[in-house]
GROMACS .gro file of C-alpha atoms in nm:
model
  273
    1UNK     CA    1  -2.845  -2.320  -3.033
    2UNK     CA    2  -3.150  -2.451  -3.213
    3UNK     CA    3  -3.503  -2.431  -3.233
    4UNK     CA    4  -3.561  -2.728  -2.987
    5UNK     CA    5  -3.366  -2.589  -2.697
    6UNK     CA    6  -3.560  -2.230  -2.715
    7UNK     CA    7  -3.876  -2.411  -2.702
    8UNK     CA    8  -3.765  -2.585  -2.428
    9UNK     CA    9  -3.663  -2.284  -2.263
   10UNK     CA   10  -3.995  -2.142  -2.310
   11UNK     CA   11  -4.193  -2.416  -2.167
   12UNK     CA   12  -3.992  -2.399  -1.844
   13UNK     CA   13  -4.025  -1.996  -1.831
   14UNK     CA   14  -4.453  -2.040  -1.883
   15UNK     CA   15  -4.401  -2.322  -1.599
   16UNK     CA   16  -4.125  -2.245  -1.360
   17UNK     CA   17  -4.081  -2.604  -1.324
   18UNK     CA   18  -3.845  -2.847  -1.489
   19UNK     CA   19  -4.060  -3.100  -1.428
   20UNK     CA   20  -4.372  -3.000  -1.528
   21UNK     CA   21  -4.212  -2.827  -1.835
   22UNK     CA   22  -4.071  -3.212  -1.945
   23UNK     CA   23  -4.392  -3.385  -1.885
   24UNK     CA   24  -4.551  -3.079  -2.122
   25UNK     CA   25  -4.297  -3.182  -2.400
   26UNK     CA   26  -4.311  -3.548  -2.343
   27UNK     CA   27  -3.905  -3.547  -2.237
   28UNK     CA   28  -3.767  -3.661  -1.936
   29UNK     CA   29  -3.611  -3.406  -1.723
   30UNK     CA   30  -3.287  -3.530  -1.772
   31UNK     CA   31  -3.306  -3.457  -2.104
   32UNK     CA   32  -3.479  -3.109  -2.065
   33UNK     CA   33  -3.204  -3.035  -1.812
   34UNK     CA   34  -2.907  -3.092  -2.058
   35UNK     CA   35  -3.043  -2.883  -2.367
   36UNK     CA   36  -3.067  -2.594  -2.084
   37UNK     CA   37  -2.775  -2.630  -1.946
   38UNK     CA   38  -2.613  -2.658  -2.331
   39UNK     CA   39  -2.804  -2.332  -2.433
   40UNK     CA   40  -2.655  -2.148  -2.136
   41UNK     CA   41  -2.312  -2.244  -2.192
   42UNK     CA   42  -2.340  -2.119  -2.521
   43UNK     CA   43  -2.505  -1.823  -2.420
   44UNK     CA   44  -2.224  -1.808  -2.161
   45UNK     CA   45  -2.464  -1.667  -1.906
   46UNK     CA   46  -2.705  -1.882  -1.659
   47UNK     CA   47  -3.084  -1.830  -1.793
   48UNK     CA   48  -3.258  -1.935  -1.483
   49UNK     CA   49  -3.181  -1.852  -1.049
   50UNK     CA   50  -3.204  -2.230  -0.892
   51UNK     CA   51  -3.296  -2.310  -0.568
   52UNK     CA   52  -3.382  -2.650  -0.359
   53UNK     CA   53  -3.744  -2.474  -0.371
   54UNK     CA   54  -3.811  -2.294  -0.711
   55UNK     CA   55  -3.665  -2.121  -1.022
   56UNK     CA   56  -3.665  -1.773  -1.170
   57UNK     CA   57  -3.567  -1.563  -1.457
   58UNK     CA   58  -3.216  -1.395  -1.432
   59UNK     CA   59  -3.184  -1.086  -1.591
   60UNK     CA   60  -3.031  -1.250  -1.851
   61UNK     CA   61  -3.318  -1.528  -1.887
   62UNK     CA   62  -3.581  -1.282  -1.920
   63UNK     CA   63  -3.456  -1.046  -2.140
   64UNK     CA   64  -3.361  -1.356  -2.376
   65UNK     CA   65  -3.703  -1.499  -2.364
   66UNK     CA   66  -3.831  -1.189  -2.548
   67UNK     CA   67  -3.583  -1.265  -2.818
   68UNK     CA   68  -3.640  -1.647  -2.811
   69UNK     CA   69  -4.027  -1.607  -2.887
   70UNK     CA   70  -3.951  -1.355  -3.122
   71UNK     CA   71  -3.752  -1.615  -3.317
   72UNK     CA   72  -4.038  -1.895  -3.259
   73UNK     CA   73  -4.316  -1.628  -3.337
   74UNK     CA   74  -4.123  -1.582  -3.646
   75UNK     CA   75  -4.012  -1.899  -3.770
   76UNK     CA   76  -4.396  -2.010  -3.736
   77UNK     CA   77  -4.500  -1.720  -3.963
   78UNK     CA   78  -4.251  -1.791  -4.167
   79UNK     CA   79  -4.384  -2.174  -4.188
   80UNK     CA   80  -4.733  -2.046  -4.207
   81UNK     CA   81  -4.631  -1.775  -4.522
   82UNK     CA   82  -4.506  -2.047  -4.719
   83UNK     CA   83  -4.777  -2.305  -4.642
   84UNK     CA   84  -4.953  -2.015  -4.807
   85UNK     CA   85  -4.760  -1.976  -5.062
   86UNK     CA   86  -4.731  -2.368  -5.187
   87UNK     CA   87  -5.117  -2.372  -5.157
   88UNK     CA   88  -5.129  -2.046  -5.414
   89UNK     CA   89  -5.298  -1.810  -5.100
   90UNK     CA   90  -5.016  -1.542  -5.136
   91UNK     CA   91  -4.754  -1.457  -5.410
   92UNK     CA   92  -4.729  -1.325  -5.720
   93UNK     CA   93  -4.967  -1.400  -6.087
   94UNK     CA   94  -4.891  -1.252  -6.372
   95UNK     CA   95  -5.159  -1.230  -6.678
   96UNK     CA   96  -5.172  -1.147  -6.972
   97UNK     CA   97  -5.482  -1.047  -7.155
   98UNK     CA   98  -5.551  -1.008  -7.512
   99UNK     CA   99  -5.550  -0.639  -7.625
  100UNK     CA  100  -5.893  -0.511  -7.659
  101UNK     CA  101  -6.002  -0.854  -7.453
  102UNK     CA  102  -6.410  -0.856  -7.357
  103UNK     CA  103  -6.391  -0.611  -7.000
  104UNK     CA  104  -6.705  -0.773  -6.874
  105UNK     CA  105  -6.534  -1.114  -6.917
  106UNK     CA  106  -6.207  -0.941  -6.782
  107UNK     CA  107  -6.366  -0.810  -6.486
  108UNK     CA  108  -6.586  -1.108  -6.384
  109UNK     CA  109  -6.239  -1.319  -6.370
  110UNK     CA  110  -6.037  -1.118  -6.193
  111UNK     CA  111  -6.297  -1.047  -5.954
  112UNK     CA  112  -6.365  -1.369  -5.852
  113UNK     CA  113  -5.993  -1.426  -5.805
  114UNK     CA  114  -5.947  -1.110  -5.576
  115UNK     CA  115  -6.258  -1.242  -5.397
  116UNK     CA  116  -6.149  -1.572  -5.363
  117UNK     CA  117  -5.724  -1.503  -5.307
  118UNK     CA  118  -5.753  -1.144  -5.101
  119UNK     CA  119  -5.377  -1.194  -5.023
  120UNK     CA  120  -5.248  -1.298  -5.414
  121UNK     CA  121  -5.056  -0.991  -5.581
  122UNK     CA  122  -5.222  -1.021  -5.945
  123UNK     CA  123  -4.991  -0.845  -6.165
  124UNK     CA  124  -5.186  -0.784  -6.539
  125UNK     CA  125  -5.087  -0.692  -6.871
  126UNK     CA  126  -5.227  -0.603  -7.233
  127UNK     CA  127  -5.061  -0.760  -7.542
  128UNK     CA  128  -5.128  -0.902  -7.949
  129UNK     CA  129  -5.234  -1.241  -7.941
  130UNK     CA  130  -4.883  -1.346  -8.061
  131UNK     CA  131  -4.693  -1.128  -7.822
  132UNK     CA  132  -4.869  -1.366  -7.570
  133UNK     CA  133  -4.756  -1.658  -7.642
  134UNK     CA  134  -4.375  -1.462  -7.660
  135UNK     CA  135  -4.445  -1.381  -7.308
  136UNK     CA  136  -4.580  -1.695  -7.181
  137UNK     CA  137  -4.273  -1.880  -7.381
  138UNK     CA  138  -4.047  -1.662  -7.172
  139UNK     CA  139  -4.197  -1.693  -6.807
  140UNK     CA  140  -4.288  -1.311  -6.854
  141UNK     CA  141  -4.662  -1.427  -6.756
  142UNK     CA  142  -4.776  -1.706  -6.582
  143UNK     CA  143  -5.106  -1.726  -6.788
  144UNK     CA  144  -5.292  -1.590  -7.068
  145UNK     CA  145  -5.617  -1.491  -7.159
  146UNK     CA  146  -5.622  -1.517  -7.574
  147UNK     CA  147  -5.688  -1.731  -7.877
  148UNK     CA  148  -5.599  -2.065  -7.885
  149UNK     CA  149  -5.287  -2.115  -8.087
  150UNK     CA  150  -5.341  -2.494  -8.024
  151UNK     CA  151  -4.965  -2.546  -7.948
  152UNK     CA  152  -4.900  -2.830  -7.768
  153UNK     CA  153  -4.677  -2.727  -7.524
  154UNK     CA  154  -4.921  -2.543  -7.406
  155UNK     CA  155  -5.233  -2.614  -7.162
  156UNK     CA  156  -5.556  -2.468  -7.331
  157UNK     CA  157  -5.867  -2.405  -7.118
  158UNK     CA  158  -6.206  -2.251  -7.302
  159UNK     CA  159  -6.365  -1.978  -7.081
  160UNK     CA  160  -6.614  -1.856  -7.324
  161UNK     CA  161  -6.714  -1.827  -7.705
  162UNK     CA  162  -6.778  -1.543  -7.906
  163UNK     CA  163  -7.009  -1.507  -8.278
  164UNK     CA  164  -6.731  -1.321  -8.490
  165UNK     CA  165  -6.869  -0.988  -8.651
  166UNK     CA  166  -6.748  -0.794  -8.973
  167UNK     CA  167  -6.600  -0.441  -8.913
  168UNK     CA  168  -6.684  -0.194  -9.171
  169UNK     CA  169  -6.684   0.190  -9.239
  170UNK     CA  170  -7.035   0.318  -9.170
  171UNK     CA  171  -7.007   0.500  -9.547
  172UNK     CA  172  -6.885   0.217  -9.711
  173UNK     CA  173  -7.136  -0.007  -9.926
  174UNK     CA  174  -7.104  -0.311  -9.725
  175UNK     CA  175  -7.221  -0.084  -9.423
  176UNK     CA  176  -7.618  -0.129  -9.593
  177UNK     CA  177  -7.622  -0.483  -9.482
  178UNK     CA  178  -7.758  -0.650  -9.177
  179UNK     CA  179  -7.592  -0.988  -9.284
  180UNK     CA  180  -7.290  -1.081  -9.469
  181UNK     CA  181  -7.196  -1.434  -9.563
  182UNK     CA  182  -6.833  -1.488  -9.609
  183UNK     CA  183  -6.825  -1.528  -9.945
  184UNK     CA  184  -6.955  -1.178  -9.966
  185UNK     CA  185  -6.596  -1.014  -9.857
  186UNK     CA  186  -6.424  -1.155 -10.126
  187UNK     CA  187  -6.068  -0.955 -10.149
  188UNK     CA  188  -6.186  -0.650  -9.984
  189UNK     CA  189  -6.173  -0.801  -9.616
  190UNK     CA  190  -5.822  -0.762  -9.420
  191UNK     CA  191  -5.771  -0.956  -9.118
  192UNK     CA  192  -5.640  -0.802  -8.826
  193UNK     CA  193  -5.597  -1.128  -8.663
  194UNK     CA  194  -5.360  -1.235  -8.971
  195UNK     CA  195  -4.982  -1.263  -8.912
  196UNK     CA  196  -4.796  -1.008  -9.129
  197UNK     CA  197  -4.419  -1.075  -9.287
  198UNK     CA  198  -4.231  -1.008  -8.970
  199UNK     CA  199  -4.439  -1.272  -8.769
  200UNK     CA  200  -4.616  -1.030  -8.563
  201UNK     CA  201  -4.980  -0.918  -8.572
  202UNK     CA  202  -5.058  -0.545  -8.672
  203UNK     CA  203  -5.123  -0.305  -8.418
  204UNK     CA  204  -5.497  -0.334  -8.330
  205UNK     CA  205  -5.613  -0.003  -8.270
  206UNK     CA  206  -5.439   0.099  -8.599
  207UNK     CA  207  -5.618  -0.135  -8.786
  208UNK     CA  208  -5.954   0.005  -8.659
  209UNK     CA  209  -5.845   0.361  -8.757
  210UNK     CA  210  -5.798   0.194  -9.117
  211UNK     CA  211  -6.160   0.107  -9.082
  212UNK     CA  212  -6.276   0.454  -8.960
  213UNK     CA  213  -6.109   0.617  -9.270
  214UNK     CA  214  -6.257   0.396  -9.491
  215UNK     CA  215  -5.966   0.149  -9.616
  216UNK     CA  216  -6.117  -0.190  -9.557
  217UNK     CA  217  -6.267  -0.377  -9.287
  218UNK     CA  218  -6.166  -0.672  -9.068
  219UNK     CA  219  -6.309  -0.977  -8.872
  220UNK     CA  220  -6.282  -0.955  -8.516
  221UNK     CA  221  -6.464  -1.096  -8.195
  222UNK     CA  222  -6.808  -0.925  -8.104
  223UNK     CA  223  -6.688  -0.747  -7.786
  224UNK     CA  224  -6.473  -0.510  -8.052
  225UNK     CA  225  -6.748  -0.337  -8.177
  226UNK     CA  226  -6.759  -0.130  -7.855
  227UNK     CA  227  -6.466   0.119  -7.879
  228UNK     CA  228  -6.351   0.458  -7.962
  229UNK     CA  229  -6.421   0.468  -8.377
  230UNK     CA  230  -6.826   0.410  -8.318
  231UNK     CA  231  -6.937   0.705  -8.488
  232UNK     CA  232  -6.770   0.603  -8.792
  233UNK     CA  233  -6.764   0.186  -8.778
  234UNK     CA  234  -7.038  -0.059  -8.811
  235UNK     CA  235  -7.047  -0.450  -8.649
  236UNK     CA  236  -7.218  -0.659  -8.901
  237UNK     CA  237  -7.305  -1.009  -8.785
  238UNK     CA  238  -7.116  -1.311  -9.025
  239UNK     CA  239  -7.395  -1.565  -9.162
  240UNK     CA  240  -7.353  -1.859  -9.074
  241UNK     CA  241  -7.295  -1.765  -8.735
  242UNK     CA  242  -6.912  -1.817  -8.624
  243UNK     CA  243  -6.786  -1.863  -8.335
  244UNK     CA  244  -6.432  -1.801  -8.203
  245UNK     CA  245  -6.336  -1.912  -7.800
  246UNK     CA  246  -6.111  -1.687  -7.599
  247UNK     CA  247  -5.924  -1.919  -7.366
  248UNK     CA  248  -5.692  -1.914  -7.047
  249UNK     CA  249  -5.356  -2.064  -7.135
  250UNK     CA  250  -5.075  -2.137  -6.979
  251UNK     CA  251  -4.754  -2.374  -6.989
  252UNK     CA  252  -4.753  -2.699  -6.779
  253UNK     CA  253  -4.384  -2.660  -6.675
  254UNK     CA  254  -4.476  -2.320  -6.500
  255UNK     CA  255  -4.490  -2.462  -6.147
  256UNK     CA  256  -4.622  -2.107  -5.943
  257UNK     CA  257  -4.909  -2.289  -5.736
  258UNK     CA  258  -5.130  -1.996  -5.780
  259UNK     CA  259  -5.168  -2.101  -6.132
  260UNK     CA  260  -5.358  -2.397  -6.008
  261UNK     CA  261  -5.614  -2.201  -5.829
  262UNK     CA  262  -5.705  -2.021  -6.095
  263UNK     CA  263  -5.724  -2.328  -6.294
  264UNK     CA  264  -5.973  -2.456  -6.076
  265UNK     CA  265  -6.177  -2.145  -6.065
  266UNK     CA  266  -6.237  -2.208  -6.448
  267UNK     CA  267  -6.296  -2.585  -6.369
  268UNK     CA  268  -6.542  -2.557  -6.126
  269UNK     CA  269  -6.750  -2.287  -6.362
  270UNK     CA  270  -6.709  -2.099  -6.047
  271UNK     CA  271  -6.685  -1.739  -6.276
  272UNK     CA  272  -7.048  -1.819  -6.414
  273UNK     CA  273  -6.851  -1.618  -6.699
   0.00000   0.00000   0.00000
């Protein structure tokens, strides 16, 4: 039995008539003849009641032409679902986002892509900038939303740029300035963005408690200065201005076609982000 023979079984059941069912399928009716007579021999049951005049359904034939569209209905969708999927419609993306990551930008991108990909399962995830590249290294994600670590392995896409601002205590003395030029933080500055001795970057919200008690201040994207320590931390803007991208990464062997989509949503500037 294969696909062929239960569409040609079809065709005659829709025409009762083996020879307007061949000239349908562009077969000649000897041909359309012998696949029936092949299917009902496996089958081991006659499908259709012949006469000089006209044919009919047995019992048999109609309760199998339920089944046989069932399996035509369903090898279609089938077909269809994974047209879907190779085109990045449906399935599964996995992203990971940079801990404390701009929400507006966040939302905007994700947004667009639920818009855009209703049926796509988007499966997201918070991590360090390094833990990122971890995950994307071990197919954990499919792409990432980060720093650029400008590893070339890796494809790097710019989605937006951000002035960098100096986190302080609101009591300390660096807290009286509007402006500070670099060479103004001398060795009281600690980086939160900086690797420490076991090759992993230091928890971020820990860091900004530092700050709120007073035990130094970091350099961090502009989005940061919204978040829980307010009352007690101050952004101050970095003269010059500096400016630090947040890109969408993701590795070139990683063949999911959704990434692809979402590529081209970047592309095209269709996120206005």
């Amino acid at each position: 039995m294969n696909l062929r023979q239960l569409e040609y079984f079809i065709a005659i059941s829709e025409t009762m008539n083996f020879t307007k069912a061949a000239n349908n399928l562009f077969i000649s009716q000897t041909a359309l003849t012998k696949q029936i007579k092949s299917l009902e021999k496996e089958l081991d049951t006659l499908l259709f009641n012949r006469d000089s005049k006209q044919i009919s359904l047995t019992d048999s034939g109609k309760y199998f032409l339920i089944e046989a569209k069932k399996i035509i209905n369903q090898v279609n969708l089938s077909k269809n679902n994974f047209i879907s999927y190779q085109q990045g419609i449906t399935g599964n993306l996995k992203i990971g986002f940079l801990k404390n990551l701009d929400p507006n930008l966040l939302v905007k991108i994700i947004s667009k892509l639920n818009k855009k990909y209703p049926l796509l399962t988007i499966e997201l995830n918070s991590y360090s900038n390094h833990e990122l590249y971890q995950q994307l290294e071990s197919a954990t994600i499919d792409l990432a939303l980060t720093m650029s670590n400008h590893d070339p392995r890796y494809q790097q896409i710019l989605i937006n740029k951000y002035p960098l601002v100096v986190l302080v205590n609101k009591k300390s003395e660096l807290a009286k300035k509007d402006k500070l030029h670099q060479s103004e933080l001398n060795n009281i500055l600690f980086d939160v963005r900086k690797i420490d001795n076991q090759n992993k970057f230091p928890e971020f919200e820990g860091n900004l408690l530092k700050i709120a008690c007073n035990q130094g201040c970091a350099i961090l994207h502009a989005f940061v200065k919204d978040n829980c320590y307010n009352q007690y931390i101050k952004a101050i803007p970095l003269e010059p201005v500096i400016e630090e991208g947040i890109y969408l990464v993701y590795d070139k062997n990683n063949h999911n076609p959704a990434i692809n989509n979402f590529v081209s949503l970047i592309k095209n500037k269709l996120l206005n982000v």
